[in-house]
CSV table of C-alpha atoms in Angstrom, one decimal:
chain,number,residue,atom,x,y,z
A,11,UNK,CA,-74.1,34.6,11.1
A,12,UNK,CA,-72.0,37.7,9.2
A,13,UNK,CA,-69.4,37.4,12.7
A,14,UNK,CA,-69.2,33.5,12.1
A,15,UNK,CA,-68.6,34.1,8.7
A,16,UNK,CA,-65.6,36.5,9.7
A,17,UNK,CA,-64.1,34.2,11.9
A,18,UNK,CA,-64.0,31.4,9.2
A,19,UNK,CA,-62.4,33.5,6.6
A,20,UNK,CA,-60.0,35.0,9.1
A,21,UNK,CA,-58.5,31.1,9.7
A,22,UNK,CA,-58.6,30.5,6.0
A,23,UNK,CA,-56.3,33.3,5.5
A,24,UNK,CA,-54.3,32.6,8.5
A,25,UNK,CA,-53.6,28.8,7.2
A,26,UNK,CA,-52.9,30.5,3.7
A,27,UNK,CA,-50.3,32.9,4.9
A,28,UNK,CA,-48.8,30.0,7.0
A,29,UNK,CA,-48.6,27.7,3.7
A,30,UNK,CA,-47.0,30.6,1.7
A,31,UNK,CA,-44.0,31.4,4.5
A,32,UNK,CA,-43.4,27.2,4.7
A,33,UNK,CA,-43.1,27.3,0.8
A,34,UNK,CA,-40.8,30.3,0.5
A,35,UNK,CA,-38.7,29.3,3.2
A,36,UNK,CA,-37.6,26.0,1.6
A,37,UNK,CA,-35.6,25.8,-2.1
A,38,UNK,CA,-34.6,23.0,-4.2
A,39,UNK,CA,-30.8,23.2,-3.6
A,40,UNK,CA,-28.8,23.9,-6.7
A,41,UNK,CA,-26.3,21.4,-7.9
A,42,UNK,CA,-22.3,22.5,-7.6
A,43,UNK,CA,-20.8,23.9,-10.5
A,44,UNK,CA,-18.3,21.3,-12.2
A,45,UNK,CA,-14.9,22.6,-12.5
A,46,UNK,CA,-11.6,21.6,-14.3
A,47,UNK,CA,-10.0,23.8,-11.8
A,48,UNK,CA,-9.1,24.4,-8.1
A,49,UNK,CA,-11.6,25.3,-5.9
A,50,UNK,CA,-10.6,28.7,-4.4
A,51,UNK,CA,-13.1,28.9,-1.9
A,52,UNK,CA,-12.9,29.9,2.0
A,53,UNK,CA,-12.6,26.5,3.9
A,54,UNK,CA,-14.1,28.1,6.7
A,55,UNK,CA,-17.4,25.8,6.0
A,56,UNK,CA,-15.1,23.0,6.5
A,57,UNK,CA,-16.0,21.2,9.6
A,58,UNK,CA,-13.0,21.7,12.0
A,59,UNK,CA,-13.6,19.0,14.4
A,60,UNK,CA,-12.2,15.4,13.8
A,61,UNK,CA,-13.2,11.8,14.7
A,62,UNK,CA,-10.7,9.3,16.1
A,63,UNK,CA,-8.5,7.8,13.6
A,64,UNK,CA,-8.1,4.8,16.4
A,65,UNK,CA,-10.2,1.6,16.8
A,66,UNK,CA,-10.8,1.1,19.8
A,67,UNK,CA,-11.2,-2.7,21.1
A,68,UNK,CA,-14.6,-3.3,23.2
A,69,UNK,CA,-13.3,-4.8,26.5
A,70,UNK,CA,-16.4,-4.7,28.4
A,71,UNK,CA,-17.0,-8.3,30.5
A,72,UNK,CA,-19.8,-9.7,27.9
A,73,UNK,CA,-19.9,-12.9,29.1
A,74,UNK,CA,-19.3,-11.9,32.9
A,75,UNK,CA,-17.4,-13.0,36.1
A,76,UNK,CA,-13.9,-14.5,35.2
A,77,UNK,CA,-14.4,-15.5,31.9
A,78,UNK,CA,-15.5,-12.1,30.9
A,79,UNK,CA,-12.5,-10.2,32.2
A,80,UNK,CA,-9.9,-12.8,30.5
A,81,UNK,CA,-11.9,-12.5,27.2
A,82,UNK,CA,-11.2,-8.4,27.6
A,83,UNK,CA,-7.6,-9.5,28.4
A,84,UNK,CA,-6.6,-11.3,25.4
A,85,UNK,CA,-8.5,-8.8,23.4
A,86,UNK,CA,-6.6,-6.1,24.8
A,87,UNK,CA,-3.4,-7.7,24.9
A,88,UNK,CA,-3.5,-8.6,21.0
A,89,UNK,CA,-4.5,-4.7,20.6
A,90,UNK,CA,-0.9,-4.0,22.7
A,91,UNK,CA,0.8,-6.3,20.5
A,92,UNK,CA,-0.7,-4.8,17.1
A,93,UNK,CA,0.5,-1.2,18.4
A,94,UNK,CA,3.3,-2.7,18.8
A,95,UNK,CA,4.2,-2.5,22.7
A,96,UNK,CA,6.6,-4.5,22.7
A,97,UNK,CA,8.8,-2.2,21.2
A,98,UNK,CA,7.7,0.6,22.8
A,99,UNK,CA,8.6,-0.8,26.4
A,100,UNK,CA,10.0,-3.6,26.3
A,101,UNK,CA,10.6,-4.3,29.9
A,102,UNK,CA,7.0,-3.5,30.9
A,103,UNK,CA,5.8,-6.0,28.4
A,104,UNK,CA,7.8,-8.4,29.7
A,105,UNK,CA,6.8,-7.9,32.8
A,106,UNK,CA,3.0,-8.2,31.6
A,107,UNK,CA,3.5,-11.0,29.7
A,108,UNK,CA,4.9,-13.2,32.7
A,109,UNK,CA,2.2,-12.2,34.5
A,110,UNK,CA,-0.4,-13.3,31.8
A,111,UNK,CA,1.4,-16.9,32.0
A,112,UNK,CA,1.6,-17.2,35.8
A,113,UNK,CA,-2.5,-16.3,35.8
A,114,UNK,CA,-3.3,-18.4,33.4
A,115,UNK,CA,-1.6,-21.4,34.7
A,116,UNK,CA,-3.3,-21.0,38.4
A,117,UNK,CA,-6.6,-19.7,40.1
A,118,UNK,CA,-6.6,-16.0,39.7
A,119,UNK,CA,-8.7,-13.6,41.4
A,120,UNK,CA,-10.8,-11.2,40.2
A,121,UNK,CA,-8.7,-8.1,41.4
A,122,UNK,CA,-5.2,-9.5,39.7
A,123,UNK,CA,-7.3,-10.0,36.5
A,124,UNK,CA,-8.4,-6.4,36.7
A,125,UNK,CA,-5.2,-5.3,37.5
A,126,UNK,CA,-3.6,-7.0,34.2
A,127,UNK,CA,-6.2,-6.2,31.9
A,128,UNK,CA,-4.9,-2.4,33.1
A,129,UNK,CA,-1.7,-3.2,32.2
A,130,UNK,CA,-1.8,-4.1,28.8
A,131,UNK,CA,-4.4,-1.4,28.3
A,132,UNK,CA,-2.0,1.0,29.3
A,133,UNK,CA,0.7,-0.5,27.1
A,134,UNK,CA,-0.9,0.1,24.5
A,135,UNK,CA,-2.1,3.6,25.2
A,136,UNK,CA,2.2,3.9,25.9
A,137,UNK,CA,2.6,2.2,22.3
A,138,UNK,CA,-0.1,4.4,20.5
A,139,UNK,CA,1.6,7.6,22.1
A,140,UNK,CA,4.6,7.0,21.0
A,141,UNK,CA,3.6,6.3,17.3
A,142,UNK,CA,1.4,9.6,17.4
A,143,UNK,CA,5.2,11.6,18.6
A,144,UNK,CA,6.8,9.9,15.6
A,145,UNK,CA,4.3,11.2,13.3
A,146,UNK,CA,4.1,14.3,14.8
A,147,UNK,CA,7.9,14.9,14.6
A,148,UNK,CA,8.5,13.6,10.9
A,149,UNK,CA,5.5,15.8,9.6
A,150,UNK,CA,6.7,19.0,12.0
A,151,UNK,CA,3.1,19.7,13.7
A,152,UNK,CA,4.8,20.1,17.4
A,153,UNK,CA,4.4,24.2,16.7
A,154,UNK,CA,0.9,23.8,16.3
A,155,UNK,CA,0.7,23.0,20.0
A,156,UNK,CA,4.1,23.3,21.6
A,157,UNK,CA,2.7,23.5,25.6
A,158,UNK,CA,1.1,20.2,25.4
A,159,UNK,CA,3.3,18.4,22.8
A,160,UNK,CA,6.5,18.9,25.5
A,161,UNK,CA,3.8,18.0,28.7
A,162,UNK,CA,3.3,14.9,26.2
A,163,UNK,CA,7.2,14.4,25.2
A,164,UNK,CA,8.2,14.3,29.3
A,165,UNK,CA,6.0,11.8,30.0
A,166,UNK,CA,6.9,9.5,27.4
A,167,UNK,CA,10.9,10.3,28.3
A,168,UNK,CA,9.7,9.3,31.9
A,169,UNK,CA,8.2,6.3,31.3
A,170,UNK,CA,11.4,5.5,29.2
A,171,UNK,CA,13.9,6.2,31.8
A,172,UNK,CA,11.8,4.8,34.6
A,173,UNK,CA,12.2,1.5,34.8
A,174,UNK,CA,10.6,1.1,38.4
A,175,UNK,CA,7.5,2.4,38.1
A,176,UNK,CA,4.5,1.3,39.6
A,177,UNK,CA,1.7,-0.4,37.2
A,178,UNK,CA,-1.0,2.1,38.6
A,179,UNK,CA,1.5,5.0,38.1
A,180,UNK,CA,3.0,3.7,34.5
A,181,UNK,CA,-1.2,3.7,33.5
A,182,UNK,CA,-1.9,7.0,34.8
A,183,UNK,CA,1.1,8.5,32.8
A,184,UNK,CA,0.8,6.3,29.8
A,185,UNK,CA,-2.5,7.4,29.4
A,186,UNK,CA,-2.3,11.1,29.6
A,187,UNK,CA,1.2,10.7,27.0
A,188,UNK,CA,-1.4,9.6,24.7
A,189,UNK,CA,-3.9,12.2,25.2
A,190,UNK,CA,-1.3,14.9,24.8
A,191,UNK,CA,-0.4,13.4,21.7
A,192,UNK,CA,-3.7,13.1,20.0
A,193,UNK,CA,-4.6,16.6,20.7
A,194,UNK,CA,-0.9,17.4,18.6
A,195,UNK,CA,-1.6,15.3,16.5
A,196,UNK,CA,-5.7,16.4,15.4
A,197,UNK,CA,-4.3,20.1,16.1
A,198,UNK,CA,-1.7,19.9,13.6
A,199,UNK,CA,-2.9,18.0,10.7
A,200,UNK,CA,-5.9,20.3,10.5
A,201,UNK,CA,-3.8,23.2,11.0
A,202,UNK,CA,-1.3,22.0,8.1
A,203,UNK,CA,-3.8,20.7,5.8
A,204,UNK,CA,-5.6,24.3,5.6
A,205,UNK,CA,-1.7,25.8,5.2
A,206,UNK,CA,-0.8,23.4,2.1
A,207,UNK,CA,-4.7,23.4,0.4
A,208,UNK,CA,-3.3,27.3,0.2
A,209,UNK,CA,-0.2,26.5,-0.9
A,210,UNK,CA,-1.9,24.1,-3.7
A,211,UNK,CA,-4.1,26.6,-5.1
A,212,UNK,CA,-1.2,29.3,-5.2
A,213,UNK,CA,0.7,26.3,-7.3
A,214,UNK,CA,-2.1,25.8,-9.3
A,215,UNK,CA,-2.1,29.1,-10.3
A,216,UNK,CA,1.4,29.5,-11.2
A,217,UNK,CA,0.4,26.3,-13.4
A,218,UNK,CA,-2.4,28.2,-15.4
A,219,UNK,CA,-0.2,30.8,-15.8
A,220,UNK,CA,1.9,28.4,-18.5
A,221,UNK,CA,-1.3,27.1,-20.0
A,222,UNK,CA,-0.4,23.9,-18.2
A,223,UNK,CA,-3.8,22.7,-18.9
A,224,UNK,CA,-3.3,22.5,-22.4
A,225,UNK,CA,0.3,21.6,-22.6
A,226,UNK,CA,0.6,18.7,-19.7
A,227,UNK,CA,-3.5,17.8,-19.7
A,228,UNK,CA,-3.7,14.5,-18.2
A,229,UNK,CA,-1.2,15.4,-15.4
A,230,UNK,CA,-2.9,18.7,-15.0
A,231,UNK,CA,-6.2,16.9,-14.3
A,232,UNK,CA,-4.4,14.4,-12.2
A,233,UNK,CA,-3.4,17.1,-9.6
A,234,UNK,CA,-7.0,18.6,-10.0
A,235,UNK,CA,-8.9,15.3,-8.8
A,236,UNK,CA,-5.6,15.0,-6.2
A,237,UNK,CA,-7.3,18.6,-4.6
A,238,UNK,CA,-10.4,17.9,-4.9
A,239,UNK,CA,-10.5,14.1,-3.0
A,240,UNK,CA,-8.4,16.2,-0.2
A,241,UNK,CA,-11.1,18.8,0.2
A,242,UNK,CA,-13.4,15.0,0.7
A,243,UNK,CA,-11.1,14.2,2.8
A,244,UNK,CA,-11.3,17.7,4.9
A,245,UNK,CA,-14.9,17.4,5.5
A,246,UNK,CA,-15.1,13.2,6.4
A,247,UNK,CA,-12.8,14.7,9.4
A,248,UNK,CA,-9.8,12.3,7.9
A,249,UNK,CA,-6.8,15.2,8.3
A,250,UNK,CA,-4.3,13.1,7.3
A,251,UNK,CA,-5.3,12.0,4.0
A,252,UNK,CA,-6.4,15.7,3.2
A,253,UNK,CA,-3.0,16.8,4.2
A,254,UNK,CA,-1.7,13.7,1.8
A,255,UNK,CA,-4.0,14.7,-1.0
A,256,UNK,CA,-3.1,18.8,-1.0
A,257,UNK,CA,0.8,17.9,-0.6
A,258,UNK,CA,0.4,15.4,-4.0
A,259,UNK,CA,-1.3,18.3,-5.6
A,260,UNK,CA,0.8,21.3,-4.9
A,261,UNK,CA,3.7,19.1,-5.3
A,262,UNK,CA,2.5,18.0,-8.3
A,263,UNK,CA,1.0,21.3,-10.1
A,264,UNK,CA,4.4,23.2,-8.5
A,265,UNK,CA,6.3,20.4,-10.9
A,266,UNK,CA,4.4,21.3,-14.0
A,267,UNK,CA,5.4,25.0,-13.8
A,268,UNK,CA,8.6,24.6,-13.3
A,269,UNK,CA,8.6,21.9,-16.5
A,270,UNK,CA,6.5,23.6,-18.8
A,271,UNK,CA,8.3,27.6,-17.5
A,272,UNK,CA,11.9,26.0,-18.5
A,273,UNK,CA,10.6,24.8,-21.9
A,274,UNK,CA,8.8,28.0,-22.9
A,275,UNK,CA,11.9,29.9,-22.1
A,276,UNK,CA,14.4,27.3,-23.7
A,277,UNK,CA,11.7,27.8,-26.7
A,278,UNK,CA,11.9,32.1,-26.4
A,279,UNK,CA,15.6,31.9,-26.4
A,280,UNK,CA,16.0,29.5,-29.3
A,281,UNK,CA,13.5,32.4,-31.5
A,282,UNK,CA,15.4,35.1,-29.7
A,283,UNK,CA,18.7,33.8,-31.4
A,284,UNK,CA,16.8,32.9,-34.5
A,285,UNK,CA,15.6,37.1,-34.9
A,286,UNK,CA,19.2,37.9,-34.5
A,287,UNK,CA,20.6,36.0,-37.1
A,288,UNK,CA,17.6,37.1,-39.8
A,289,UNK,CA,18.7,40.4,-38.8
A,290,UNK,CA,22.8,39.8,-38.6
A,291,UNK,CA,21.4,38.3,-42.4
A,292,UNK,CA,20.0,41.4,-43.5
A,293,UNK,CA,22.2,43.9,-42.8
A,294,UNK,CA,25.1,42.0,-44.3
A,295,UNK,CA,23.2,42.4,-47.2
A,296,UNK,CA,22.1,45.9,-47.1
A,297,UNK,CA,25.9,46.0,-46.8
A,298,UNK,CA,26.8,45.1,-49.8
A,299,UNK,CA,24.3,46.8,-52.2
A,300,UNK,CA,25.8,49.6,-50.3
A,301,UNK,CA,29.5,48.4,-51.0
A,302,UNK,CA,28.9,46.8,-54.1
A,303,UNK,CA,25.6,48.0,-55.9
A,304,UNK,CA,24.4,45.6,-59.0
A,305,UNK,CA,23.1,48.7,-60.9
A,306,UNK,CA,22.2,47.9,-64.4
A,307,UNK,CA,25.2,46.4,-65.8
A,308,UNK,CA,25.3,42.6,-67.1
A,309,UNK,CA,26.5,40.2,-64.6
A,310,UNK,CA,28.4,37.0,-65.6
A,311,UNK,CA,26.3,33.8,-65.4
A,312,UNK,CA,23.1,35.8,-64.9
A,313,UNK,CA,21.2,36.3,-68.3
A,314,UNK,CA,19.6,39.2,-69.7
A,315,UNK,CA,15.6,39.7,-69.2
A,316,UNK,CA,14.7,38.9,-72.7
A,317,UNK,CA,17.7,35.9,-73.3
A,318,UNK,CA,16.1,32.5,-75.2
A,319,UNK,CA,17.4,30.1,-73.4
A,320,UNK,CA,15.7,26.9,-75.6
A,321,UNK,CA,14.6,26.9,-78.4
A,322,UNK,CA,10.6,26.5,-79.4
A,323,UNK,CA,9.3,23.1,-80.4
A,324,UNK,CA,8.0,22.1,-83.4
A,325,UNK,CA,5.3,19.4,-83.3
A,326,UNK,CA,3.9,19.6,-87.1
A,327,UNK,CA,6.5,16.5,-88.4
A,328,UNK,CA,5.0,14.3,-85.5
A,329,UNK,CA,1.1,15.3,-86.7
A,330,UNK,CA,1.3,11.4,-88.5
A,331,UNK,CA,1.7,9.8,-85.4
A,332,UNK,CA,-1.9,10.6,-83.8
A,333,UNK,CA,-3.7,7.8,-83.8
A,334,UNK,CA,-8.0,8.1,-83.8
A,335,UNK,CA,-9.9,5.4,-82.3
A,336,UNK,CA,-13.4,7.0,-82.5
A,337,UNK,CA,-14.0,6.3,-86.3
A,338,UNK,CA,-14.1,2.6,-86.5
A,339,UNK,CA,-12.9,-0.3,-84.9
A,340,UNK,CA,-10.0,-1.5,-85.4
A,341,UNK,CA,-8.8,-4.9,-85.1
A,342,UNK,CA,-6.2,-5.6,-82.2
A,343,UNK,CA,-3.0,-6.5,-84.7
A,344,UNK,CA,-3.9,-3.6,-86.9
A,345,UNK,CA,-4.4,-1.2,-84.1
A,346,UNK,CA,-0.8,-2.4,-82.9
A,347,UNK,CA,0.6,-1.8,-86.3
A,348,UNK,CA,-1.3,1.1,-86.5
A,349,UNK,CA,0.5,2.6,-83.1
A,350,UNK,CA,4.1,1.6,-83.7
A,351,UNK,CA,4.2,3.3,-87.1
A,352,UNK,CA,3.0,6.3,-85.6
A,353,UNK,CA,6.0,6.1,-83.0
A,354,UNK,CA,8.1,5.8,-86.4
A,355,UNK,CA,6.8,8.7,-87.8
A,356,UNK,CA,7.8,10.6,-84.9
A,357,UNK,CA,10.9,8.7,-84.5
A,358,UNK,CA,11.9,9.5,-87.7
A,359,UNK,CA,10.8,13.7,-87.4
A,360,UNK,CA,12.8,14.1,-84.7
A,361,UNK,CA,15.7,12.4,-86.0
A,362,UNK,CA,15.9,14.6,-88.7
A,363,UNK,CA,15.5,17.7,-87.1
């Protein structure tokens, strides 16, 4: 019975002890501090990788057999069209598009169909390739990964110059242009978005540094939110608009220092030359008590201490003119006469003094 016992207790504490580690292990997770400022944090936490900016079309045969693979032609031939391919290679698309006409016009096999739904899917791998270089170029991320962006760039100049290249060669290449490209392009936005969320938070700093925040406050905050939707940006894996976002702010908060530094200093100067003429001021006058003490001798136009300049009033002629309502009251036309020979009186007193 006492061993059963034992045995019963030692699970009860066993389940108690698990219950305790479960509790202390978990905590409510505390709500971010709100901040007027820029977050000067490590982006280490930052998720590096990113997702594909593309959209991809789904050209799978949903409706099977022939009618399935055209359906993934047209849908893949508008894709070309959007990416613009027939810019990018004009010839090719050419080429394509007569192809597309003759097939549709006739009985096509399965194996030609194939073969053109390739082509345009390669065009606009070709066209998207080419886009991704332009952006790369303008925004300077080729540095970030220099080996693969020149294996990318010679392909593309290839597939430029080569105007007799085989459809099963032109999608190999076009293909791989565009990989090399994409892996630039991911490489280096994330690469430059860290660099200029630095360069933002340095900028802001500079800002603070000029009380910014109180001089230019709705701007200020404007470059704050700016930061702050990048750093959203950051961790959606969306690169570019993080890189967007950081440039508007350090831009922007780079601006107000450079405003609000120029008017403080206009504003130092302009008391600066202010000191120096209360002090040019003072010692012309120290000058000429030195040159030309007053002393204690009269000076013309200045009158002695104790001079009289008027002479004192005298009100007791004028005492007839008070007039006292509180004793009785007075009927309207007297209390008129009453008032106007009161004015006499006073009239009169001064007249003849």
């Amino acid at each position: 019975m006492i061993k059963r016992k034992l045995v019963m207790l030692t699970a009860v504490f066993a389940t108690a002890s698990l219950l305790m580690v479960s509790c202390g292990s978990k905590k409510d997770p505390e709500p971010a501090p709100v901040e007027d400022t820029v977050d000067n944090t490590a982006t280490d936490s930052i998720d590096d990788t990113t997702s594909g900016n593309e959209t991809t079309t789904d050209t799978s045969d949903s409706t099977g057999g022939i009618e399935g693979i055209w359906n993934s032609i047209d849908s893949l031939r508008d894709d070309a069209i959007k990416a613009g391919a027939d810019k990018a290679a004009p010839d090719a698309f050419k080429a394509a598009e007569d192809e597309y006409n003759r097939l549709k016009n006739g009985n096509a096999s399965e194996e030609e169909l194939l073969a053109l739904k390739a082509r345009y899917a390669a065009l606009k791998a070709f066209a998207d390739a080419k886009a991704k270089k332009e952006k790369i170029d303008s925004l300077g991320l080729a540095s970030y990964n220099q080996k693969v962006y020149d294996e990318g760039s010679n392909l593309i100049a290839e597939l430029d110059e080569n105007k007799n290249i085989s459809s099963a060669e032109f999608s190999s290449k076009a293909g791989a242009a565009n990989a090399s490209m994409t892996a630039v392009l991911e490489t280096g936005l994330r690469t430059k978005a860290r660099e200029v969320r630095g360069e933002a938070v340095a900028a802001q700093k500079k800002a603070n540094s000029v009380k910014c925040f109180v001089s230019r406050k709705a701007e200020y905050e404007t470059f704050v939110n700016a930061f702050k939707s990048g750093d959203q940006n950051f961790v959606t894996k969306n690169p570019e608009g993080a890189l967007e976002k950081y440039t508007k702010a350090k831009d922007g908060f780079e601006n107000l220092y450079t405003e609000v530094s120029a008017a403080r200093a206009k504003a130092q100067a302009a008391i600066e030359e202010a000191k120096k003429r209360v002090a040019a001021s003072e010692g012309t006058a120290v000058q000429a008590d030195i040159d030309k003490p007053l002393g204690n001798e009269p000076v013309e136009g200045i009158e002695a201490e104790d001079t009289k300049l008027l002479e004192e009033d005298d009100y007791t002629q004028a005492a007839s003119a008070e007039v006292d309502l509180s004793d009785e009251a007075v009927p309207a036309e007297d209390l008129v006469e009453k008032v106007e020979n009161g004015i006499n009186a006073t009239l009169d007193a001064l007249e003849a003094k």
